[in-house]
Short mmCIF file of C-alpha atoms in Angstrom, two decimals:
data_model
loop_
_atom_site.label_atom_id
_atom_site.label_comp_id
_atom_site.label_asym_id
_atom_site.label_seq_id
_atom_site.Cartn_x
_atom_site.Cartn_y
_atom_site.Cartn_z
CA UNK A 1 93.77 71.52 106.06
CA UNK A 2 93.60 74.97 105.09
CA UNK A 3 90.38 77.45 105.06
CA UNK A 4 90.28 78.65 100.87
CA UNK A 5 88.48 82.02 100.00
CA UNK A 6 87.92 82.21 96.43
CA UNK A 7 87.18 85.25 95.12
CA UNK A 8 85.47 85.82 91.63
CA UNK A 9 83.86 87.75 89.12
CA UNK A 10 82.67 84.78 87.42
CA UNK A 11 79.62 82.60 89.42
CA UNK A 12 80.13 78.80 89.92
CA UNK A 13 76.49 78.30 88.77
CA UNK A 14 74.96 77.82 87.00
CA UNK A 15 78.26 75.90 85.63
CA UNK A 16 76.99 76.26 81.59
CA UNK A 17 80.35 77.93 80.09
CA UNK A 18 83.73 76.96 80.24
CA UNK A 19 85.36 80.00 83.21
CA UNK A 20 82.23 79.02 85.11
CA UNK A 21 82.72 74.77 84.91
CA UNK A 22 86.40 75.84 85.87
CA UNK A 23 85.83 77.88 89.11
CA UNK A 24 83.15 74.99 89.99
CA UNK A 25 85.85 71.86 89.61
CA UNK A 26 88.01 74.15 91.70
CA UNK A 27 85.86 74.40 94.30
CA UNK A 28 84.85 70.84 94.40
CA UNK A 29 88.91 69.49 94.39
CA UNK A 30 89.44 71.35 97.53
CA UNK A 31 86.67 70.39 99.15
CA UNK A 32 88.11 66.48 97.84
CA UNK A 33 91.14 67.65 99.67
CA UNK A 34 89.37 68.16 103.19
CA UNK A 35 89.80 72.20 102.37
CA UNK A 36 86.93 74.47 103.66
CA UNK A 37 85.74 76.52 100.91
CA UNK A 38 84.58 79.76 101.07
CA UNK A 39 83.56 81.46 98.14
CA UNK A 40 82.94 85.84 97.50
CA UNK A 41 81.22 86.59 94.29
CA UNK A 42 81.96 89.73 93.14
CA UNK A 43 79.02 89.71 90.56
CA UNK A 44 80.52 90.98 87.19
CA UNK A 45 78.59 88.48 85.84
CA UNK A 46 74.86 87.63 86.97
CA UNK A 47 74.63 83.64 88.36
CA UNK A 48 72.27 81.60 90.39
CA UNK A 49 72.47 82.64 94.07
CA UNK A 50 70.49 80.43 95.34
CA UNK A 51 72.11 77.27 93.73
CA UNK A 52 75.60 78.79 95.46
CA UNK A 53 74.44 79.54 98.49
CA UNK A 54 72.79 76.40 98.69
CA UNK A 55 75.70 74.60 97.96
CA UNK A 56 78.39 75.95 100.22
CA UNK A 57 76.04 76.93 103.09
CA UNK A 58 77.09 79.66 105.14
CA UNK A 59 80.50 80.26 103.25
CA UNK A 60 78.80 81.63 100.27
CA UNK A 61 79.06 85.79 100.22
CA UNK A 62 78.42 88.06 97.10
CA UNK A 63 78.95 92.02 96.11
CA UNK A 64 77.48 94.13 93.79
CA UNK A 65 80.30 95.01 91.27
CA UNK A 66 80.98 98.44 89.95
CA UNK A 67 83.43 98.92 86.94
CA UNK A 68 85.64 101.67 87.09
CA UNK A 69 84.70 103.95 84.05
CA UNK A 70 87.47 103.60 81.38
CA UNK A 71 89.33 106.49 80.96
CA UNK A 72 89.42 108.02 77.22
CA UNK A 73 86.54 105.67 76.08
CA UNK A 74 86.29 107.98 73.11
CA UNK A 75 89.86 108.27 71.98
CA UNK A 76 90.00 103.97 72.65
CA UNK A 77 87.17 103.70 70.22
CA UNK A 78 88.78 106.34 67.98
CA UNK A 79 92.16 105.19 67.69
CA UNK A 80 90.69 101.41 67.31
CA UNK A 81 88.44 102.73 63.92
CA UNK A 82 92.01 103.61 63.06
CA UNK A 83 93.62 100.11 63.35
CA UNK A 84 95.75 101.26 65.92
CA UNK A 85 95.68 97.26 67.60
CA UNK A 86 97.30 98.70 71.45
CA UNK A 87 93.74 101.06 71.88
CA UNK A 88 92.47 97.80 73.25
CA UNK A 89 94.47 97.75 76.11
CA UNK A 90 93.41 98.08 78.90
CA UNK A 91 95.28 99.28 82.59
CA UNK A 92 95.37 95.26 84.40
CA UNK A 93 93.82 97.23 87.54
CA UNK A 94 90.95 99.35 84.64
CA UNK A 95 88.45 96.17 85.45
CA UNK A 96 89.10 96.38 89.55
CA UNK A 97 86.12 97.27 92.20
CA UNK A 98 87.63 98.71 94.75
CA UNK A 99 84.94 98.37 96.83
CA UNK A 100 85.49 94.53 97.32
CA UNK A 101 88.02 95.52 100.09
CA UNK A 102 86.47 96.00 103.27
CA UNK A 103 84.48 93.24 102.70
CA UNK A 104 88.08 90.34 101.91
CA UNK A 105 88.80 91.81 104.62
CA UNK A 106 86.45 91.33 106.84
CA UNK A 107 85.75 87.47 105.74
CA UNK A 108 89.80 86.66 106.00
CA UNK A 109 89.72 88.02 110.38
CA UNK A 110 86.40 86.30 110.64
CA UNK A 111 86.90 82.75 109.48
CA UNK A 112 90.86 82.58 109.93
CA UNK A 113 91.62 82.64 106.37
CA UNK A 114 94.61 80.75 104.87
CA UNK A 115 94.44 81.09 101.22
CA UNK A 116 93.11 83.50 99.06
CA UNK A 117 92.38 82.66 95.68
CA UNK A 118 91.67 85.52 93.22
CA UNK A 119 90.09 84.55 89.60
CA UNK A 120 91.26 86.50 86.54
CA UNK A 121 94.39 89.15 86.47
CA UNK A 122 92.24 92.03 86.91
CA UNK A 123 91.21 91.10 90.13
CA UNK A 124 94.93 90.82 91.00
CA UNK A 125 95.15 94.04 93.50
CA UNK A 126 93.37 92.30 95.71
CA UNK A 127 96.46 90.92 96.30
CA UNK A 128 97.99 93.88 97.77
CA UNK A 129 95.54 94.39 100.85
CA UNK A 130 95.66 91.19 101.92
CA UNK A 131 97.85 89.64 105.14
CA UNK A 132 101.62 88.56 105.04
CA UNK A 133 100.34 85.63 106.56
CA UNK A 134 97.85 84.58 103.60
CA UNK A 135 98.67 82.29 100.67
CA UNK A 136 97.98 85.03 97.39
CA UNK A 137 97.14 82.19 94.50
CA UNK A 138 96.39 84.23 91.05
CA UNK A 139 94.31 81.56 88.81
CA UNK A 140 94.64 83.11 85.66
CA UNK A 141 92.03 81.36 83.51
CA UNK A 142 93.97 82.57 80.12
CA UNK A 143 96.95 84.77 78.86
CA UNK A 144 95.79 87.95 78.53
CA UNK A 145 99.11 90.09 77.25
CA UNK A 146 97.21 91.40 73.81
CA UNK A 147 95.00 88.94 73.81
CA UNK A 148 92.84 90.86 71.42
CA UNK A 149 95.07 90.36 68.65
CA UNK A 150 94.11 87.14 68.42
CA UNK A 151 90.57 88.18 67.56
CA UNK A 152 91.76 90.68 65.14
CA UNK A 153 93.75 88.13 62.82
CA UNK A 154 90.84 86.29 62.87
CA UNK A 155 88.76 89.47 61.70
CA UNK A 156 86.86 89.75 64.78
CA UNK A 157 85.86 92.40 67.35
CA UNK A 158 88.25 91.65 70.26
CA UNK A 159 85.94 90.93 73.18
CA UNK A 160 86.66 90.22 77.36
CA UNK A 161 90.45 91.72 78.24
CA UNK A 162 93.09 92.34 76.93
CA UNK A 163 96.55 94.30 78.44
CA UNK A 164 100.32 94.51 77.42
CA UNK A 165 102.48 92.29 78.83
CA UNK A 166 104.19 94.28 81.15
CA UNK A 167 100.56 95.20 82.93
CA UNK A 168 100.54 91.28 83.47
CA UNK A 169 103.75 90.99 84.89
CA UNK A 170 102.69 93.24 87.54
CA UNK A 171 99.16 91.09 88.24
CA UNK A 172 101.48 88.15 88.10
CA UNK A 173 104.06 89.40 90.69
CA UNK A 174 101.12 90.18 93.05
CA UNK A 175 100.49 86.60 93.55
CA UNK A 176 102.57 84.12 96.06
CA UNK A 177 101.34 81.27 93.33
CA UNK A 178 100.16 81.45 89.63
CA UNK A 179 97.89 78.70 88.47
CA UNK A 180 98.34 78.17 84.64
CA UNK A 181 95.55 76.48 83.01
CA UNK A 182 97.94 74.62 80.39
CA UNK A 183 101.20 74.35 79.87
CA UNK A 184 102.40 76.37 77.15
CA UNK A 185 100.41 79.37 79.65
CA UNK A 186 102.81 78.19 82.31
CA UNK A 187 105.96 79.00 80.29
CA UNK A 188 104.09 82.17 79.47
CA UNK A 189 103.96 83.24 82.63
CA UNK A 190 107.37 82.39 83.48
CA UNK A 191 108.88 84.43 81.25
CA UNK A 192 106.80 87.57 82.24
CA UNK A 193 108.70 86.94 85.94
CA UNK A 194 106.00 84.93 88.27
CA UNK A 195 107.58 83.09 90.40
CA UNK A 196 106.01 80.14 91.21
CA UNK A 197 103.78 78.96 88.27
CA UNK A 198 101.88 75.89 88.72
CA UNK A 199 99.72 74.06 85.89
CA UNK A 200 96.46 72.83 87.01
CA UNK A 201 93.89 71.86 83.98
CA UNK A 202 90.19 70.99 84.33
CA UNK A 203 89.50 67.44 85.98
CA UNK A 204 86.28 66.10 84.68
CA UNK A 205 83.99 63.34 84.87
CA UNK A 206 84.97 59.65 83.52
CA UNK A 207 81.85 58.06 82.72
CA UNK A 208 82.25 56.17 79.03
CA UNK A 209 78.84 56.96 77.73
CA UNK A 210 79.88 56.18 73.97
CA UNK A 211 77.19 53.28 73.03
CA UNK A 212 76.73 53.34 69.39
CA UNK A 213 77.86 50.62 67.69
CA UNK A 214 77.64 51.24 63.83
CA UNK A 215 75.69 53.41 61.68
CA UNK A 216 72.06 53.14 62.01
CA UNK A 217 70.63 55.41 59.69
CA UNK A 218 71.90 58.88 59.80
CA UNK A 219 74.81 59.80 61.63
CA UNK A 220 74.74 62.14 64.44
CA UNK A 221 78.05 65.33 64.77
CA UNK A 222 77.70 66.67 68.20
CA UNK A 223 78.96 70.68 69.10
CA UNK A 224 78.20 72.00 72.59
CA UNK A 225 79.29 75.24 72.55
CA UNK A 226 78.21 78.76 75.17
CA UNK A 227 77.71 81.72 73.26
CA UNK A 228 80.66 83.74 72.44
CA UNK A 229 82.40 84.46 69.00
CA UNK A 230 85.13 82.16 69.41
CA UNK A 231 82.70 79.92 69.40
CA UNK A 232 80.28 80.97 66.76
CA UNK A 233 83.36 81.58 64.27
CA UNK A 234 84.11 78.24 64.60
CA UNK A 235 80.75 76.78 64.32
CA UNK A 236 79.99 78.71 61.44
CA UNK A 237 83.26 77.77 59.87
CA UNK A 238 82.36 74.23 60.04
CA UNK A 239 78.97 74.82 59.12
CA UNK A 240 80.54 76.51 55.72
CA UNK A 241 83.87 74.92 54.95
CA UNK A 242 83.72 71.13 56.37
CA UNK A 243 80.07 70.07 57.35
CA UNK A 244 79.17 70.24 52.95
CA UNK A 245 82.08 68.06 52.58
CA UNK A 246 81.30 65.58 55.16
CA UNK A 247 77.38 65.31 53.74
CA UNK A 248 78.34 64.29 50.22
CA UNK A 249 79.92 61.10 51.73
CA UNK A 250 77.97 60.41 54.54
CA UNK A 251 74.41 60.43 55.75
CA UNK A 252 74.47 63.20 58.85
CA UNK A 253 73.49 65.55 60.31
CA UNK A 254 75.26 68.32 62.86
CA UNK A 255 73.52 69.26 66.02
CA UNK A 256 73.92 72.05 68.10
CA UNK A 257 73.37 72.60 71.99
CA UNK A 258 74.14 75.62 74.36
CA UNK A 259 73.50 79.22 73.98
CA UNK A 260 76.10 79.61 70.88
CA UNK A 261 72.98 78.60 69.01
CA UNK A 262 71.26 82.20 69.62
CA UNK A 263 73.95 83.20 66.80
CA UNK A 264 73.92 80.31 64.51
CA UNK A 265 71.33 79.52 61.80
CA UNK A 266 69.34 76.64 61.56
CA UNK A 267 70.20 74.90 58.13
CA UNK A 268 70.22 71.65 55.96
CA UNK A 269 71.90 68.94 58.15
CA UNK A 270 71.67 71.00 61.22
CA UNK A 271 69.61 70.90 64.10
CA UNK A 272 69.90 73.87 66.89
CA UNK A 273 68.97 72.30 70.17
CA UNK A 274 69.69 75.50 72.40
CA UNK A 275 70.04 75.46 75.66
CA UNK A 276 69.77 71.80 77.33
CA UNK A 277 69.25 70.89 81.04
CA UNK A 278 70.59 67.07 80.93
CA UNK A 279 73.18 66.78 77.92
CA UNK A 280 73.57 62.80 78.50
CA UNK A 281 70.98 61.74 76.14
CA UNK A 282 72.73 63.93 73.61
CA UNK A 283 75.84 62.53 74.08
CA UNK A 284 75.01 58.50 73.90
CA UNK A 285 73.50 58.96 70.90
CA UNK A 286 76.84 61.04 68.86
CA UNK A 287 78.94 59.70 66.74
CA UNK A 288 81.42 61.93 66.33
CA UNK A 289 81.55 65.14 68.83
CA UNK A 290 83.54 67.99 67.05
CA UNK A 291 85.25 71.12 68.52
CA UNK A 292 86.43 73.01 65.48
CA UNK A 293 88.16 76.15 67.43
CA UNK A 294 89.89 78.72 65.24
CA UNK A 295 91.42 80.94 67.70
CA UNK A 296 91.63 81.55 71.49
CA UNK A 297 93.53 80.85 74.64
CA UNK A 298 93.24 78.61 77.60
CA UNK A 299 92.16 74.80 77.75
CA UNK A 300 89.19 74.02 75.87
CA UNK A 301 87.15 72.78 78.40
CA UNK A 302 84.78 71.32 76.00
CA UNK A 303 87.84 69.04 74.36
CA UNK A 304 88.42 67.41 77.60
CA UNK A 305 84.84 67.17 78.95
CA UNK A 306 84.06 65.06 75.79
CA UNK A 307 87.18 62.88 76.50
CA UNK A 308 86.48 61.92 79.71
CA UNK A 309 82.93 61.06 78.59
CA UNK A 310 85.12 58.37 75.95
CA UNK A 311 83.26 60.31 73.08
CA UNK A 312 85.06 60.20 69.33
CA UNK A 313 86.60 63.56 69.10
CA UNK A 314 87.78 65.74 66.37
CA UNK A 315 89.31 69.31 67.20
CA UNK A 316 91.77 71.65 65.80
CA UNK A 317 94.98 71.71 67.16
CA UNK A 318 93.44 75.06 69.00
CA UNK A 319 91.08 73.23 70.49
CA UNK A 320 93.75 70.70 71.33
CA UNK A 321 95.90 73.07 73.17
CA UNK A 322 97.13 71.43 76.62
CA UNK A 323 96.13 67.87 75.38
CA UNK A 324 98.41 67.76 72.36
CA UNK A 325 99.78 64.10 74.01
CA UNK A 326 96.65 62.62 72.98
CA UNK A 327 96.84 64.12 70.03
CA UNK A 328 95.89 61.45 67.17
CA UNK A 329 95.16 58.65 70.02
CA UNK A 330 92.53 59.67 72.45
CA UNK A 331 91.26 61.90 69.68
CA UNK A 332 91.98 62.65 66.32
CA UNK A 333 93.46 66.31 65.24
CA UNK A 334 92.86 68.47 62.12
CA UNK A 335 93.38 72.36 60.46
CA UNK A 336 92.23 72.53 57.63
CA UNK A 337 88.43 71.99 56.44
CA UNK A 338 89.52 69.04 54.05
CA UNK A 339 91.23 67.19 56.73
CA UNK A 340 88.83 68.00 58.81
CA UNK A 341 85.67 66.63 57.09
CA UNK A 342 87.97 63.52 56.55
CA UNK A 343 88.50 62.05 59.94
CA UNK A 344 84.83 62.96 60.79
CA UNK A 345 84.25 60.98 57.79
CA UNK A 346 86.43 58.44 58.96
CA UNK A 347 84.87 58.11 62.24
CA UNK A 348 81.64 58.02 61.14
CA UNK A 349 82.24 55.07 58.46
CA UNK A 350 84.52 52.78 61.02
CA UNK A 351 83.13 51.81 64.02
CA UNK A 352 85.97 49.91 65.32
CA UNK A 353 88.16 53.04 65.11
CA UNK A 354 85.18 54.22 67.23
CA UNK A 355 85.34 52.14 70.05
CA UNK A 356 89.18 52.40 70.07
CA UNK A 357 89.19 55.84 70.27
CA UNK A 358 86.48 56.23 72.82
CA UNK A 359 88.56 53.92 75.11
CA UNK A 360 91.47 55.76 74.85
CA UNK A 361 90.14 58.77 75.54
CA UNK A 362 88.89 57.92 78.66
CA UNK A 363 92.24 56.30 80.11
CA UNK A 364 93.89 59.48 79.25
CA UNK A 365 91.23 61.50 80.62
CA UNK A 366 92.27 59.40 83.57
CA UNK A 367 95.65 59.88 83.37
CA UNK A 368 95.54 63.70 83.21
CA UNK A 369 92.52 63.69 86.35
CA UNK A 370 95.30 62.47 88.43
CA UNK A 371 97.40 65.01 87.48
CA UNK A 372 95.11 67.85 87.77
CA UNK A 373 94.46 67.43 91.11
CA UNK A 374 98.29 66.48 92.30
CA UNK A 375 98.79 70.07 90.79
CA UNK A 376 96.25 71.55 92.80
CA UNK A 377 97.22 69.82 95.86
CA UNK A 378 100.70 71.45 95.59
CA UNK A 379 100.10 74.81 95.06
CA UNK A 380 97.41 74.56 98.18
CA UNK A 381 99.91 73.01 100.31
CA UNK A 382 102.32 75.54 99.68
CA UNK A 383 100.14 77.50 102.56
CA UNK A 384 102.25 74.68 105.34
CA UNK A 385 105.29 76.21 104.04
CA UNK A 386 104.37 79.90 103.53
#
């Protein structure tokens, strides 16, 4: 067994949005694996210390982070007020602390490091400091080669990173192994020259907790969603275009839970929850559980959470991305608003299609578990042979 330094920008707790859940499962499939896991938190983003250190002991180690300023800030924002789309590039290394070094270092000669995994592409140069000897895995969360176009079409402010294609070429080649979080992203990579791409998705928890039985009064749409725009575009879109067509047919109502309901309203036939400690209770008493993305990369970590839970899904074929095999089996798939208020209408009005669903769901939540964590396994196990 191997000793596995993650490094991150992004904290494993509290585990409330989807890059946090994923660094979290990471951790706790090596540890499955008999791996010792030591974790660096390079703290880009605030998290709960104590719950980290707590939970990995004496292998838990954390920075202060310090962004390199960006260079020509005001011509960016100027030439982006012009609709020139490549001002929100950014260099892959504009986002990297280098700082972080002495202290890889350091942890790598003192607890015989094997493998060093580095979150996100713009941690990447990390990569170049490191030991022949040590295993360079690049998990890459999401494609980030102009990402922000994707926010643009959409009419949004692009938000997180976003670099040209050739900049993640170069973060790619840094790496011994590129983990792909789906695997359309796999290809992706690929073609921009890594070498060794594996796909490893999110493995979740399989516990059916799907107990409703019929209606019973008024129905209940579930969203859990963190705050970010993707995910307050596409609540609000379903809060415009498809939740008005579902209420003239049906008696529901949509509720809300996570911090993506500090930017929604609370209206008819919604309820905003916020944020919620234990989401169980929640779940056994939904009906339908909805992810209506519009736009964005990655898995949808919410989409496969909610499958391996054997909850009746509906999601856009965005929100499907990865999953598209159970695509109209272990949950149903729609685009537009009209289809989409349909099969939650659907859902909501047969119960047996319910139960059918929700059983599904969890065998091929299952089924892709088991392939998660072969994936991971691999690419881990490359170390015997590096």
């Amino acid at each position: 067994m191997s000793n596995v330094l993650i490094v991150s920008p992004t904290p494993f707790a509290p585990a409330d949005t989807g890059n946090r859940a994923r660094v979290s499962n990471l951790i706790s499939m090596a540890q499955a694996m008999g791996h010792d896991v030591f974790f660096l938190h390079v703290r880009r983003e605030e998290g709960d210390r104590s719950s980290m250190r707590s939970r990995l002991s004496g292998k838990f180690f954390d920075l202060p982070y310090s962004q390199p300023p960006t260079r020509f800030r005001w011509l960016r924002r100027r030439l982006q007020r012009l609709g020139i789309h490549q001002a929100y590039r950014l260099d892959i290394d504009g986002w990297y602390d280098t700082s972080i070094e002495p202290a890889v270092r350091q942890i790598i000669e003192t607890h015989s490091i094997d493998v060093v995994l580095v979150e996100y592409v713009f941690l990447s140069k990390i990569f170049d400091v490191l030991p022949d000897n040590v295993l360079k895995i690049l998990d890459t969360h999401d494609v980030f080669s102009n990402r922000h176009l994707r926010y643009l079409r959409q009419g949004e402010e692009p938000q997180w990173f976003s670099c040209s294609p050739q900049s993640e070429s170069v973060a790619l080649r840094r790496a011994d192994v590129v983990l792909a979080i789906q695997l359309g992203e796999a290809e992706h990579f690929s073609r921009l020259g890594a070498s060794d791409v594996v796909t490893v998705g999110h493995s979740v928890r399989l516990e059916n907790v799907y107990q409703k039985d019929g209606l019973n009064g008024e129905s209940v749409i579930l969203y859990v969603g963190s705050s970010n725009s993707i995910n307050t575009a596409s609540i609000q879109w379903f809060q415009d275009h498809v939740l008005p067509k579902v209420v003239n047919r049906v008696q529901a109502r949509l509720h809300v839970v996570g911090s993506v309901c500090d930017s929604v309203s609370e209206r008819r036939n919604v309820r905003l929850h916020g944020r919620v400690g234990d989401l169980n209770e929640l779940y056994r008493i939904a009906d339908v559980v909805i992810n209506p993305a519009r736009f964005g990369t990655g898995l949808k970590i919410k989409t496969i959470e909610a499958l391996g839970l054997g909850l009746p899904l509906v999601t856009t074929s965005v929100g499907a991305e990865g999953l598209s095999r159970g695509s109209n089996t272990a949950f149903l798939q729609a685009n537009s608003a009209t289809e989409f208020a349909e099969k939650v209408v659907r859902l909501i009005r047969d119960k047996n299609q319910r139960a059918s669903i929700s059983e599904r769901a969890i065998e091929f939540a299952g089924d892709y578990n088991r392939a998660v964590i072969q994936a991971f396994g691999s690419a881990l196990d490359r170390q015997t042979k590096h």
